[in-house]
Short mmCIF file of C-alpha atoms in Angstrom, two decimals:
data_model
loop_
_atom_site.label_atom_id
_atom_site.label_comp_id
_atom_site.label_asym_id
_atom_site.label_seq_id
_atom_site.Cartn_x
_atom_site.Cartn_y
_atom_site.Cartn_z
CA MET A 23 0.80 -23.03 -54.51
CA THR A 24 -2.71 -22.69 -55.97
CA LEU A 25 -5.47 -24.32 -53.91
CA THR A 26 -8.00 -26.22 -56.02
CA GLN A 27 -11.67 -25.69 -55.16
CA ASP A 28 -12.23 -29.15 -53.65
CA PRO A 29 -9.63 -31.91 -54.19
CA TRP A 30 -11.76 -34.55 -52.45
CA GLU A 31 -13.42 -35.91 -55.58
CA THR A 32 -10.05 -36.09 -57.39
CA LEU A 33 -8.51 -38.01 -54.49
CA HIS A 34 -11.55 -40.29 -54.34
CA THR A 35 -11.25 -41.13 -58.05
CA THR A 36 -7.51 -41.83 -57.71
CA ALA A 37 -8.20 -44.18 -54.77
CA LEU A 38 -10.76 -46.10 -56.82
CA LEU A 39 -8.45 -46.49 -59.83
CA GLY A 40 -5.27 -47.10 -57.82
CA THR A 41 -2.03 -45.12 -57.72
CA ASP A 42 -0.40 -47.57 -60.14
CA ARG A 43 -2.92 -46.56 -62.82
CA ARG A 44 -3.32 -42.88 -62.00
CA PRO A 45 -0.67 -40.50 -60.61
CA LEU A 46 -1.25 -38.50 -57.47
CA PRO A 47 -3.21 -35.32 -58.26
CA ALA A 48 -1.97 -31.82 -57.53
CA THR A 49 -4.29 -30.82 -54.71
CA GLY A 50 -2.73 -27.56 -53.62
CA LEU A 51 -3.55 -28.50 -50.02
CA PRO A 52 -1.61 -26.77 -47.19
CA LEU A 53 1.33 -28.92 -45.99
CA ALA A 54 1.01 -31.16 -49.06
CA ASP A 55 4.48 -30.21 -50.25
CA ALA A 56 5.97 -31.38 -46.93
CA LEU A 57 4.75 -34.95 -47.43
CA ASP A 58 7.17 -37.73 -48.29
CA GLY A 59 6.02 -38.88 -51.70
CA SER A 60 8.17 -41.98 -51.93
CA ASP A 61 5.18 -44.28 -51.43
CA PRO A 62 2.25 -43.04 -53.58
CA ALA A 63 -0.35 -45.13 -51.67
CA THR A 64 0.73 -43.72 -48.30
CA THR A 65 0.86 -40.21 -49.70
CA LEU A 66 -2.66 -40.60 -51.09
CA LEU A 67 -3.99 -41.49 -47.63
CA GLU A 68 -2.13 -38.53 -46.08
CA LEU A 69 -3.57 -36.19 -48.70
CA ALA A 70 -7.05 -37.58 -47.98
CA ALA A 71 -6.51 -36.87 -44.28
CA LEU A 72 -5.52 -33.28 -45.03
CA ALA A 73 -8.53 -32.86 -47.33
CA ALA A 74 -10.86 -34.25 -44.66
CA VAL A 75 -9.54 -31.82 -42.05
CA ARG A 76 -9.93 -28.95 -44.50
CA ARG A 77 -13.51 -29.95 -45.35
CA ARG A 78 -14.52 -30.24 -41.70
CA ALA A 79 -12.80 -27.00 -40.69
CA GLY A 80 -14.61 -25.11 -43.38
CA ALA A 81 -18.04 -26.64 -42.78
CA LEU A 82 -20.81 -24.16 -42.11
CA PRO A 83 -23.73 -24.91 -39.80
CA VAL A 84 -26.84 -26.06 -41.63
CA PRO A 85 -30.03 -24.09 -41.14
CA ALA A 86 -31.97 -25.16 -38.08
CA ALA A 87 -34.73 -27.64 -38.76
CA GLU A 88 -38.26 -26.40 -38.47
CA PRO A 89 -39.67 -27.23 -35.05
CA PRO A 90 -42.37 -29.93 -35.03
CA GLY A 91 -45.95 -28.85 -35.39
CA PRO A 92 -48.39 -28.54 -32.51
CA ALA A 93 -47.89 -31.02 -29.69
CA ALA A 94 -49.88 -34.23 -29.59
CA ALA A 95 -53.46 -33.96 -28.43
CA GLU A 96 -54.22 -34.70 -24.82
CA ASP A 97 -54.78 -38.34 -23.95
CA ASP A 98 -57.11 -38.71 -20.97
CA ARG A 99 -56.78 -42.49 -20.67
CA PRO A 100 -55.19 -43.72 -17.43
CA GLU A 101 -51.54 -44.67 -17.71
CA LEU A 102 -50.39 -48.25 -17.32
CA PRO A 103 -49.56 -49.40 -13.80
CA ALA A 104 -45.79 -49.33 -13.24
CA ALA A 105 -45.52 -53.13 -13.17
CA ALA A 106 -47.43 -53.45 -16.45
CA ALA A 107 -45.18 -50.81 -18.06
CA ARG A 108 -42.09 -52.77 -17.00
CA ARG A 109 -43.67 -55.93 -18.43
CA LEU A 110 -44.29 -54.15 -21.75
CA ALA A 111 -40.62 -53.12 -21.89
CA VAL A 112 -39.67 -56.78 -21.38
CA LEU A 113 -42.04 -57.95 -24.11
CA LEU A 114 -40.80 -55.35 -26.58
CA THR A 115 -37.18 -56.41 -26.10
CA GLY A 116 -38.05 -60.14 -25.98
CA ARG A 117 -35.76 -60.69 -23.00
CA GLY A 118 -37.41 -62.01 -19.86
CA GLY A 119 -34.39 -62.14 -17.63
CA GLY A 120 -34.96 -65.81 -16.74
CA SER A 121 -32.76 -68.74 -17.55
CA ALA A 122 -32.66 -69.85 -21.16
CA GLY A 123 -35.44 -72.15 -22.28
CA THR A 124 -37.70 -71.53 -19.27
CA LEU A 125 -40.13 -69.31 -21.17
CA ALA A 126 -41.76 -69.24 -24.57
CA ASN A 127 -40.73 -66.69 -27.15
CA LEU A 128 -41.92 -63.54 -25.41
CA ALA A 129 -42.63 -61.84 -28.72
CA GLU A 130 -45.50 -64.34 -29.15
CA LEU A 131 -47.09 -63.09 -25.92
CA LEU A 132 -47.00 -59.45 -27.00
CA PRO A 133 -50.25 -59.62 -29.04
CA GLN A 134 -52.21 -60.83 -26.01
CA TRP A 135 -50.71 -58.10 -23.83
CA LEU A 136 -51.64 -55.43 -26.38
CA THR A 137 -55.19 -56.73 -26.84
CA THR A 138 -55.76 -56.85 -23.07
CA ALA A 139 -54.28 -53.40 -22.40
CA ARG A 140 -56.36 -51.93 -25.22
CA ALA A 141 -59.54 -53.51 -23.85
CA ARG A 142 -58.73 -52.00 -20.44
CA GLY A 143 -58.50 -48.52 -21.97
CA LEU A 144 -54.93 -47.92 -20.76
CA ARG A 145 -52.12 -45.93 -22.36
CA PRO A 146 -48.39 -46.73 -22.25
CA PRO A 147 -45.79 -44.30 -20.89
CA ALA A 148 -44.56 -41.89 -23.55
CA ALA A 149 -41.05 -43.36 -23.39
CA LEU A 150 -42.33 -46.77 -24.55
CA VAL A 151 -44.38 -45.52 -27.51
CA PRO A 152 -41.45 -45.42 -29.99
CA GLY A 153 -40.57 -49.04 -29.18
CA LEU A 154 -44.22 -49.99 -29.53
CA LEU A 155 -44.40 -48.39 -32.98
CA ASP A 156 -41.16 -50.10 -34.02
CA ALA A 157 -42.65 -53.46 -33.03
CA ALA A 158 -45.83 -52.72 -34.99
CA ARG A 159 -43.80 -51.64 -38.00
CA ALA A 160 -42.04 -55.03 -38.03
CA ARG A 161 -45.22 -57.06 -37.37
CA SER A 162 -48.31 -55.88 -39.22
CA GLU A 163 -50.64 -58.08 -37.14
CA LEU A 164 -49.85 -55.90 -34.11
CA ARG A 165 -50.81 -52.64 -35.76
CA PRO A 166 -54.51 -52.23 -34.86
CA ASP A 167 -53.87 -52.76 -31.14
CA ALA A 168 -50.51 -50.95 -31.08
CA VAL A 169 -51.85 -47.89 -32.89
CA ALA A 170 -54.90 -47.74 -30.62
CA LEU A 171 -52.67 -47.97 -27.53
CA ALA A 172 -50.20 -45.36 -28.82
CA GLY A 173 -53.13 -42.98 -29.18
CA PRO A 174 -52.65 -39.29 -30.05
CA LEU A 175 -48.93 -39.41 -29.23
CA GLY A 176 -48.41 -42.27 -31.68
CA ARG A 177 -50.16 -40.37 -34.47
CA TRP A 178 -48.12 -37.24 -33.69
CA LEU A 179 -44.88 -39.22 -33.78
CA ALA A 180 -45.91 -40.81 -37.07
CA GLU A 181 -46.14 -37.36 -38.62
CA GLN A 182 -42.50 -36.71 -37.62
CA ASN A 183 -41.01 -40.08 -38.61
CA PRO A 184 -41.62 -41.57 -42.07
CA ASP A 185 -40.88 -45.06 -40.70
CA TRP A 186 -44.12 -44.87 -38.71
CA ARG A 187 -46.39 -43.53 -41.43
CA PHE A 188 -48.36 -46.78 -41.27
CA VAL A 189 -49.97 -45.39 -38.11
CA LEU A 190 -51.85 -42.83 -40.19
CA ARG A 191 -53.14 -45.60 -42.46
CA THR A 192 -54.21 -48.04 -39.73
CA VAL A 193 -57.91 -48.27 -38.97
CA THR A 194 -58.83 -48.72 -35.31
CA GLU A 195 -62.05 -48.18 -33.43
CA GLN A 196 -60.46 -45.69 -31.05
CA ALA A 197 -58.07 -43.90 -33.36
CA GLU A 198 -59.22 -40.81 -35.18
CA PRO A 199 -57.85 -40.12 -38.64
CA ALA A 200 -55.33 -37.32 -39.11
CA ALA A 201 -58.10 -35.33 -40.79
CA PRO A 202 -61.84 -35.51 -40.02
CA VAL A 203 -63.61 -38.04 -42.19
CA GLU A 204 -65.77 -35.20 -43.48
CA ASP A 205 -62.60 -33.82 -45.10
CA HIS A 206 -62.16 -35.97 -48.21
CA GLN A 207 -58.67 -34.73 -49.11
CA PRO A 208 -57.10 -38.13 -48.17
CA TRP A 209 -59.51 -39.80 -50.59
CA HIS A 210 -58.66 -37.52 -53.48
CA GLU A 211 -54.93 -37.02 -52.82
CA GLY A 212 -53.74 -39.79 -50.51
CA LEU A 213 -51.89 -43.03 -51.16
CA PHE A 214 -53.98 -46.12 -51.81
CA ALA A 215 -53.72 -47.40 -48.21
CA GLU A 216 -54.74 -43.96 -46.91
CA ARG A 217 -57.75 -43.96 -49.24
CA VAL A 218 -58.84 -47.40 -47.99
CA THR A 219 -58.48 -46.21 -44.39
CA HIS A 220 -60.50 -43.09 -45.09
CA LEU A 221 -63.29 -45.02 -46.79
CA THR A 222 -63.41 -47.63 -44.03
CA LEU A 223 -63.66 -45.00 -41.28
CA LEU A 224 -66.35 -43.15 -43.19
CA ARG A 225 -68.34 -46.36 -43.72
CA ARG A 226 -68.24 -47.06 -39.99
CA ARG A 227 -69.60 -43.61 -39.18
CA ASP A 228 -71.90 -42.99 -42.12
CA PRO A 229 -72.37 -45.92 -44.54
CA ALA A 230 -74.41 -43.83 -46.98
CA ALA A 231 -71.74 -41.13 -47.17
CA GLY A 232 -69.05 -43.76 -47.70
CA LEU A 233 -71.00 -45.32 -50.56
CA GLU A 234 -71.54 -41.92 -52.16
CA LEU A 235 -67.84 -41.10 -51.93
CA LEU A 236 -66.91 -44.41 -53.57
CA ARG A 237 -69.52 -43.92 -56.26
CA SER A 238 -68.13 -40.46 -57.09
CA THR A 239 -64.78 -41.84 -58.34
CA TRP A 240 -65.70 -45.44 -59.18
CA ALA A 241 -65.55 -45.05 -62.95
CA THR A 242 -61.95 -43.80 -62.85
CA GLU A 243 -60.51 -46.34 -60.37
CA ARG A 244 -58.19 -49.16 -61.40
CA ALA A 245 -59.64 -52.68 -61.32
CA GLU A 246 -57.35 -53.83 -58.49
CA ASP A 247 -58.32 -50.77 -56.45
CA ARG A 248 -62.03 -51.24 -57.11
CA LEU A 249 -61.73 -54.77 -55.76
CA LEU A 250 -60.33 -53.66 -52.40
CA PHE A 251 -62.66 -50.67 -52.14
CA LEU A 252 -65.58 -53.10 -52.43
CA ASP A 253 -64.24 -54.95 -49.38
CA ALA A 254 -64.66 -51.75 -47.37
CA LEU A 255 -68.40 -51.91 -48.00
CA GLN A 256 -68.62 -54.88 -45.61
CA ASP A 257 -68.72 -52.30 -42.82
CA GLY A 258 -72.34 -51.26 -42.56
CA LEU A 259 -73.43 -53.42 -45.50
CA SER A 260 -77.18 -53.16 -46.01
CA THR A 261 -79.86 -53.21 -48.67
CA ALA A 262 -79.03 -49.54 -49.36
CA ASP A 263 -75.84 -50.81 -51.04
CA GLU A 264 -77.67 -53.27 -53.29
CA PRO A 265 -78.18 -51.01 -56.34
CA PHE A 266 -74.47 -50.15 -56.44
CA LEU A 267 -73.42 -53.78 -55.99
CA GLU A 268 -75.97 -54.96 -58.55
CA ALA A 269 -74.48 -52.51 -61.06
CA SER A 270 -71.01 -53.81 -60.18
CA LEU A 271 -72.07 -57.24 -61.43
CA GLY A 272 -71.50 -55.78 -64.89
CA ASP A 273 -67.97 -54.59 -64.07
CA ARG A 274 -65.26 -55.33 -66.64
CA SER A 275 -63.15 -57.07 -63.96
CA LYS A 276 -64.20 -60.64 -63.16
CA ASN A 277 -62.77 -60.33 -59.63
CA VAL A 278 -64.87 -57.23 -58.97
CA ARG A 279 -67.94 -59.06 -60.28
CA ALA A 280 -67.22 -62.05 -58.01
CA THR A 281 -66.73 -59.85 -54.95
CA ALA A 282 -69.92 -57.89 -55.62
CA ALA A 283 -71.81 -61.17 -56.00
CA GLU A 284 -70.44 -62.51 -52.73
CA LEU A 285 -71.47 -59.35 -50.88
CA LEU A 286 -74.94 -59.52 -52.38
CA SER A 287 -75.26 -63.18 -51.40
CA THR A 288 -74.86 -62.15 -47.74
CA LEU A 289 -77.93 -59.92 -48.08
CA PRO A 290 -80.77 -62.50 -47.87
CA GLY A 291 -83.32 -60.09 -49.34
CA SER A 292 -81.25 -59.09 -52.37
CA ALA A 293 -82.34 -59.77 -55.93
CA LEU A 294 -79.19 -61.86 -56.48
CA ALA A 295 -80.04 -64.00 -53.46
CA ALA A 296 -83.50 -64.57 -54.91
CA ARG A 297 -82.04 -65.56 -58.29
CA MET A 298 -79.61 -67.96 -56.63
CA ALA A 299 -82.41 -69.44 -54.51
CA GLU A 300 -84.44 -70.14 -57.65
CA ARG A 301 -81.47 -71.79 -59.34
CA ALA A 302 -80.74 -73.82 -56.19
CA ARG A 303 -84.32 -75.06 -55.94
CA THR A 304 -84.06 -76.18 -59.56
CA ALA A 305 -80.82 -78.01 -58.82
CA VAL A 306 -81.99 -79.69 -55.58
CA ARG A 307 -85.53 -80.84 -54.89
CA LEU A 308 -87.23 -83.08 -52.41
CA ALA A 309 -88.43 -86.38 -53.90
CA GLU A 310 -92.18 -86.87 -53.94
CA ALA A 311 -91.93 -89.52 -51.27
CA GLY A 312 -90.00 -87.08 -49.07
CA THR A 313 -87.38 -89.71 -48.37
CA HIS A 314 -84.45 -88.24 -50.25
CA LEU A 315 -83.14 -85.26 -52.23
CA LEU A 316 -82.72 -85.30 -55.99
CA VAL A 317 -79.88 -83.30 -57.59
CA THR A 318 -79.95 -81.87 -61.12
CA PRO A 319 -76.80 -79.78 -61.55
CA PRO A 320 -76.83 -76.89 -64.06
CA ALA A 321 -76.25 -78.05 -67.62
CA GLU A 322 -74.51 -74.81 -68.61
CA CYS A 323 -73.26 -71.56 -67.14
CA ASP A 324 -75.41 -69.08 -69.03
CA ALA A 325 -74.85 -65.33 -69.28
CA SER A 326 -77.08 -64.55 -66.30
CA MET A 327 -75.14 -66.97 -64.08
CA GLN A 328 -71.87 -65.43 -65.20
CA ARG A 329 -73.18 -61.96 -64.43
CA ASP A 330 -74.04 -63.19 -60.94
CA GLY A 331 -70.41 -64.08 -60.30
CA ILE A 332 -70.21 -67.74 -61.37
CA ALA A 333 -67.11 -68.45 -63.47
CA PRO A 334 -67.82 -70.62 -66.54
CA LYS A 335 -64.53 -72.50 -66.07
CA SER A 336 -63.75 -74.24 -62.79
CA PRO A 337 -60.59 -72.80 -61.20
CA THR A 338 -60.31 -75.79 -58.88
CA GLY A 339 -59.95 -78.61 -61.38
CA ARG A 340 -63.37 -80.02 -60.48
CA GLY A 341 -65.88 -80.91 -63.16
CA GLU A 342 -67.68 -77.88 -64.53
CA ARG A 343 -71.17 -79.03 -63.58
CA ALA A 344 -70.01 -79.80 -60.03
CA TRP A 345 -68.41 -76.35 -59.88
CA TRP A 346 -71.54 -74.55 -61.10
CA PHE A 347 -73.69 -76.59 -58.72
CA GLY A 348 -71.52 -75.76 -55.71
CA GLU A 349 -71.42 -72.04 -56.55
CA VAL A 350 -75.20 -71.84 -56.92
CA VAL A 351 -75.98 -73.64 -53.65
CA ALA A 352 -73.30 -71.75 -51.70
CA ALA A 353 -74.73 -68.39 -52.81
CA ALA A 354 -78.38 -69.26 -52.14
CA PRO A 355 -79.95 -68.10 -48.83
CA LEU A 356 -80.02 -71.02 -46.43
CA SER A 357 -83.48 -69.95 -45.32
CA ALA A 358 -84.77 -71.02 -48.74
CA TRP A 359 -84.36 -74.73 -47.95
CA PRO A 360 -86.64 -75.03 -44.89
CA GLN A 361 -89.12 -72.74 -46.68
CA SER A 362 -89.29 -74.92 -49.78
CA THR A 363 -89.17 -78.32 -48.06
CA GLY A 364 -90.65 -77.69 -44.62
CA LEU A 365 -87.68 -79.54 -43.10
CA THR A 366 -85.12 -78.39 -40.53
CA PRO A 367 -81.41 -78.30 -41.40
CA GLU A 368 -80.86 -81.45 -39.33
CA ARG A 369 -83.54 -83.38 -41.20
CA LEU A 370 -82.34 -82.13 -44.59
CA LEU A 371 -78.80 -83.26 -43.83
CA ALA A 372 -80.06 -86.68 -42.74
CA LEU A 373 -81.73 -87.33 -46.11
CA ARG A 374 -80.10 -89.48 -48.73
CA VAL A 375 -78.94 -87.57 -51.80
CA GLY A 376 -79.50 -89.06 -55.24
CA ASP A 377 -79.02 -88.07 -58.85
CA SER A 378 -82.20 -87.02 -60.64
CA ILE A 379 -81.38 -89.51 -63.42
CA ASP A 380 -80.03 -92.33 -61.25
CA GLU A 381 -81.66 -92.04 -57.85
CA THR A 382 -79.48 -94.81 -56.46
CA SER A 383 -76.34 -92.74 -57.05
CA SER A 384 -75.09 -90.59 -54.13
CA SER A 385 -72.28 -88.89 -56.06
CA TRP A 386 -73.63 -85.41 -55.28
CA ALA A 387 -73.94 -85.84 -51.50
CA ASP A 388 -70.50 -84.43 -50.64
CA ASP A 389 -70.86 -81.54 -53.11
CA LEU A 390 -74.17 -80.55 -51.54
CA ARG A 391 -72.87 -80.69 -47.96
CA GLU A 392 -69.76 -78.75 -48.86
CA ALA A 393 -71.81 -76.03 -50.59
CA TRP A 394 -74.13 -75.79 -47.59
CA ALA A 395 -71.09 -75.48 -45.33
CA ARG A 396 -69.73 -72.61 -47.43
CA ALA A 397 -73.10 -70.92 -47.28
CA ALA A 398 -73.27 -71.30 -43.49
CA VAL A 399 -69.86 -69.64 -43.11
CA ARG A 400 -70.64 -66.87 -45.60
CA GLN A 401 -74.03 -66.11 -44.07
CA GLN A 402 -72.86 -66.71 -40.48
CA ASP A 403 -75.81 -69.04 -39.89
CA ALA A 404 -75.25 -70.76 -36.54
CA SER A 405 -78.17 -73.20 -36.88
CA TRP A 406 -76.82 -74.59 -40.14
CA ALA A 407 -73.24 -74.63 -38.85
CA ARG A 408 -74.41 -76.57 -35.80
CA ALA A 409 -76.28 -79.06 -37.95
CA LEU A 410 -73.33 -79.56 -40.32
CA LEU A 411 -70.90 -80.13 -37.45
CA GLY A 412 -73.23 -82.53 -35.73
CA PRO A 413 -73.42 -83.08 -31.97
CA ALA A 414 -70.28 -82.85 -29.89
CA PRO A 415 -68.31 -86.12 -30.14
CA ALA A 416 -68.93 -88.66 -27.41
CA PRO A 417 -66.78 -91.65 -26.39
CA PRO A 418 -67.90 -94.89 -28.08
CA ALA A 419 -69.79 -97.45 -26.10
CA ARG A 420 -67.65 -99.97 -24.30
CA GLY A 421 -66.39 -102.58 -26.72
CA ALA A 422 -67.46 -100.55 -29.76
CA GLY A 423 -63.90 -99.83 -30.86
CA ARG A 424 -62.19 -96.56 -31.55
CA ALA A 425 -64.40 -93.53 -32.16
CA ARG A 426 -64.38 -92.08 -35.63
CA ALA A 427 -64.04 -88.37 -36.25
CA PRO A 428 -67.45 -86.85 -37.05
CA ARG A 429 -68.33 -86.16 -40.65
CA THR A 430 -67.94 -82.41 -41.17
CA THR A 431 -67.69 -81.86 -44.90
CA GLY A 432 -66.52 -78.32 -45.54
CA ALA A 433 -64.00 -76.81 -43.08
CA PRO A 434 -64.92 -77.78 -39.49
CA ALA A 435 -62.84 -74.92 -38.05
CA LYS A 436 -64.70 -72.40 -40.20
CA LEU A 437 -68.04 -73.84 -39.17
CA LEU A 438 -66.98 -73.73 -35.53
CA ALA A 439 -66.10 -70.03 -35.88
CA VAL A 440 -69.78 -69.32 -36.65
CA LEU A 441 -70.89 -70.65 -33.24
CA PRO A 442 -70.82 -68.64 -29.99
CA PRO A 443 -67.41 -68.80 -28.22
CA GLU A 444 -68.56 -70.99 -25.32
CA GLU A 445 -70.19 -73.52 -27.64
CA ARG A 446 -67.07 -73.53 -29.84
CA ALA A 447 -64.87 -74.35 -26.86
CA ALA A 448 -67.22 -77.05 -25.55
CA TRP A 449 -67.42 -78.80 -28.94
CA THR A 450 -63.64 -78.72 -29.34
CA ALA A 451 -63.06 -80.00 -25.81
CA ALA A 452 -65.36 -82.96 -26.49
CA PHE A 453 -63.55 -83.65 -29.77
CA ILE A 454 -60.15 -83.68 -28.05
CA GLU A 455 -61.34 -85.93 -25.24
CA VAL A 456 -62.44 -88.51 -27.81
CA HIS A 457 -59.97 -88.06 -30.68
CA GLY A 458 -56.90 -86.48 -29.09
CA LEU A 459 -54.80 -83.67 -30.53
CA GLY A 460 -53.91 -85.20 -33.89
CA GLU A 461 -56.70 -83.44 -35.81
CA ALA A 462 -57.41 -80.62 -33.37
CA PHE A 463 -54.97 -77.89 -34.43
CA GLN A 464 -57.37 -75.94 -36.67
CA LEU A 465 -60.27 -76.48 -34.27
CA LEU A 466 -58.24 -75.00 -31.42
CA GLY A 467 -57.31 -72.07 -33.64
CA ALA A 468 -61.00 -71.28 -34.05
CA CYS A 469 -61.50 -71.03 -30.27
CA ALA A 470 -61.21 -67.70 -28.51
CA ALA A 471 -58.10 -67.20 -26.38
CA PRO A 472 -57.57 -67.69 -23.55
CA TRP A 473 -59.30 -71.05 -23.75
CA THR A 474 -62.04 -71.85 -21.29
CA PRO A 475 -61.10 -73.99 -18.24
CA PRO A 476 -62.89 -77.09 -19.63
CA LEU A 477 -61.09 -76.79 -22.97
CA SER A 478 -57.77 -76.16 -21.23
CA THR A 479 -58.31 -79.21 -19.03
CA ALA A 480 -59.03 -81.34 -22.11
CA VAL A 481 -55.86 -80.13 -23.83
CA VAL A 482 -53.67 -80.77 -20.77
CA ALA A 483 -55.13 -84.27 -20.40
CA ALA A 484 -54.49 -84.98 -24.09
CA LEU A 485 -50.88 -83.79 -23.72
CA ALA A 486 -50.48 -86.13 -20.75
CA ARG A 487 -51.80 -89.03 -22.85
CA ALA A 488 -49.44 -88.11 -25.70
CA ALA A 489 -46.46 -88.06 -23.33
CA ALA A 490 -47.46 -91.41 -21.81
CA SER A 491 -47.86 -92.98 -25.25
CA GLY A 492 -44.22 -92.38 -26.11
CA ALA A 493 -44.89 -89.71 -28.75
CA TYR A 494 -42.34 -86.94 -29.14
CA PRO A 495 -43.25 -83.34 -28.20
CA TRP A 496 -42.40 -82.07 -31.68
CA SER A 497 -45.11 -84.25 -33.17
CA HIS A 498 -47.52 -81.81 -31.45
CA SER A 499 -45.41 -78.67 -31.93
CA GLY A 500 -48.27 -76.70 -33.48
CA VAL A 501 -50.63 -77.33 -30.58
CA LEU A 502 -47.86 -76.75 -28.03
CA GLY A 503 -47.06 -73.38 -29.58
CA MET A 504 -50.72 -72.48 -29.34
CA THR A 505 -50.98 -73.57 -25.68
CA GLU A 506 -48.30 -71.05 -24.69
CA ARG A 507 -50.56 -68.25 -25.93
CA ALA A 508 -54.05 -69.64 -25.29
CA LEU A 509 -54.08 -72.21 -22.45
CA ALA A 510 -55.83 -70.82 -19.37
CA PRO A 511 -53.11 -69.60 -16.95
CA GLU A 512 -54.86 -71.51 -14.15
CA SER A 513 -53.59 -74.68 -15.83
CA ALA A 514 -50.02 -73.92 -14.67
CA SER A 515 -50.25 -76.20 -11.61
CA ALA A 516 -51.48 -79.16 -13.67
CA VAL A 517 -48.69 -78.64 -16.21
CA GLU A 518 -46.11 -78.41 -13.42
CA GLU A 519 -47.33 -81.78 -12.15
CA LEU A 520 -46.79 -83.24 -15.62
CA ALA A 521 -43.26 -81.79 -15.66
CA ALA A 522 -42.52 -83.33 -12.26
CA GLY A 523 -43.85 -86.72 -13.37
CA ALA A 524 -41.91 -86.83 -16.63
CA ALA A 525 -38.58 -88.59 -16.86
CA PRO A 526 -35.80 -86.22 -15.75
CA ASP A 527 -33.98 -84.46 -18.60
CA SER A 528 -36.51 -85.82 -21.11
CA ALA A 529 -37.95 -83.77 -23.92
CA TRP A 530 -41.39 -83.83 -22.28
CA ALA A 531 -39.99 -82.64 -18.93
CA GLU A 532 -38.38 -79.67 -20.67
CA THR A 533 -41.52 -78.99 -22.71
CA PHE A 534 -43.85 -79.04 -19.71
CA SER A 535 -41.46 -76.90 -17.61
CA ARG A 536 -41.29 -74.32 -20.37
CA LEU A 537 -45.07 -74.30 -20.76
CA ALA A 538 -45.62 -73.95 -17.00
CA GLY A 539 -43.16 -71.03 -16.83
CA THR A 540 -44.94 -69.31 -19.69
CA LEU A 541 -48.33 -69.77 -18.03
CA ARG A 542 -46.98 -68.22 -14.82
CA PHE A 543 -45.60 -65.32 -16.85
CA ARG A 544 -48.97 -64.80 -18.57
CA ALA A 545 -50.83 -64.96 -15.25
CA ALA A 546 -48.61 -62.21 -13.84
CA MET A 547 -48.94 -60.22 -17.05
CA LEU A 548 -52.73 -60.27 -16.97
CA ALA A 549 -52.87 -59.55 -13.22
CA GLU A 550 -50.75 -56.43 -13.72
CA LEU A 551 -53.25 -55.19 -16.28
CA GLY A 552 -56.11 -55.82 -13.89
CA ALA A 553 -57.62 -58.39 -16.27
CA GLN A 554 -59.39 -61.60 -15.44
CA ASN A 555 -57.21 -64.63 -16.16
#
């Protein structure tokens, strides 16, 4: 009997077609002649078994894999305390060991654990680093903290496992790149994400060198790449970057032009800022009597305005003149207004706004406030943000009726984010005490976590009022999800009292019990890391 070279493929093809359409092949396998061929399907499986044994018996060992490169660099950070390491293992698996429903989704507490451990300068045990990298691979928002915590071992493991290559592309303050930033090979040969990482790290160390590197290849880059490379210039942005950004205003990509214009508008002394200030002063002027502001929106979007990043067609559906007006005012330095009028932001905002043709019309008031709000956020101007938000809400006088939410044209949460953390929390606490939680979700999101004790107290009191009013917990699901991550752990006792006072087996009793359990878990978690609650 002649043995064919490898009957496996022939058998595989016969199995796919079926023995009723293709006869059994002559395999020449040992013992094949002894098989009972009365049932072709059974015989085919028996032949496959013989072929499999033959293939395995004749298999040769593959060459040994090359050993990994040099071991990971030394990591001199102190290792996590044993209790904190066990807590990390629990968070990575998402299983707390308690009864179902007594804790929040533990995966949502992992970001806070990582941020705290990173701030403490600790490193995880080597055995937990692979799980940490797996978690960061699945959740990109974890990567900066996870990569920093994994340290040299994480970068070494990423070189061995392609699934963790994101580690080499993640920019962190502590992490060093795989190659020194003076070695520009990643810029010239790396993937796009690696090039962005390299440029960002170089800008943080040496802004001038980063700009020069970008300039050296700028003319050959794709438009979508140029756009994201410009974003990297935010690190270390200064007047030294102005000539390059000014030249980018003539870029063939409108998105690149818009981004360059936005960066220049954050440099108060730039030529673009001066041009925008001049346009803004033409569009808004103080009436001779000093009692109100007169608005004359641009009549056209000329070539110079387009070069400075203003689109001739409104992408928002607003009227074109309103669009041009808003873009001009939002890009003008806020310092130009007190300089030209002699008035503080508060006094400017208190003035009536009229049309230069019909001074009795106030149709431009909201456009002006919104543009000023955008400028305050873009320029991170706390004095203007404070003026636009107005004073912290206060309860109405007795008998005055329900308090109205303050007028905060523009995005209140974005304006809040410009203020110092303590002031942010105090303003939001006052808002919640007066207006409840209905409109507070975005404001709370702008506050640093964990929330301050006064803000936490205001939130707990508002939850108590919501429960007493007969509202359902899911009507505040967004805020409740946030409280599990951000409420001060010291609030656990107050929440437990709410759970005890709620009707047994009610939705609020379950909600408060779950929240209290999560706060206790977070308190233990932070204590293990040696952090202040």
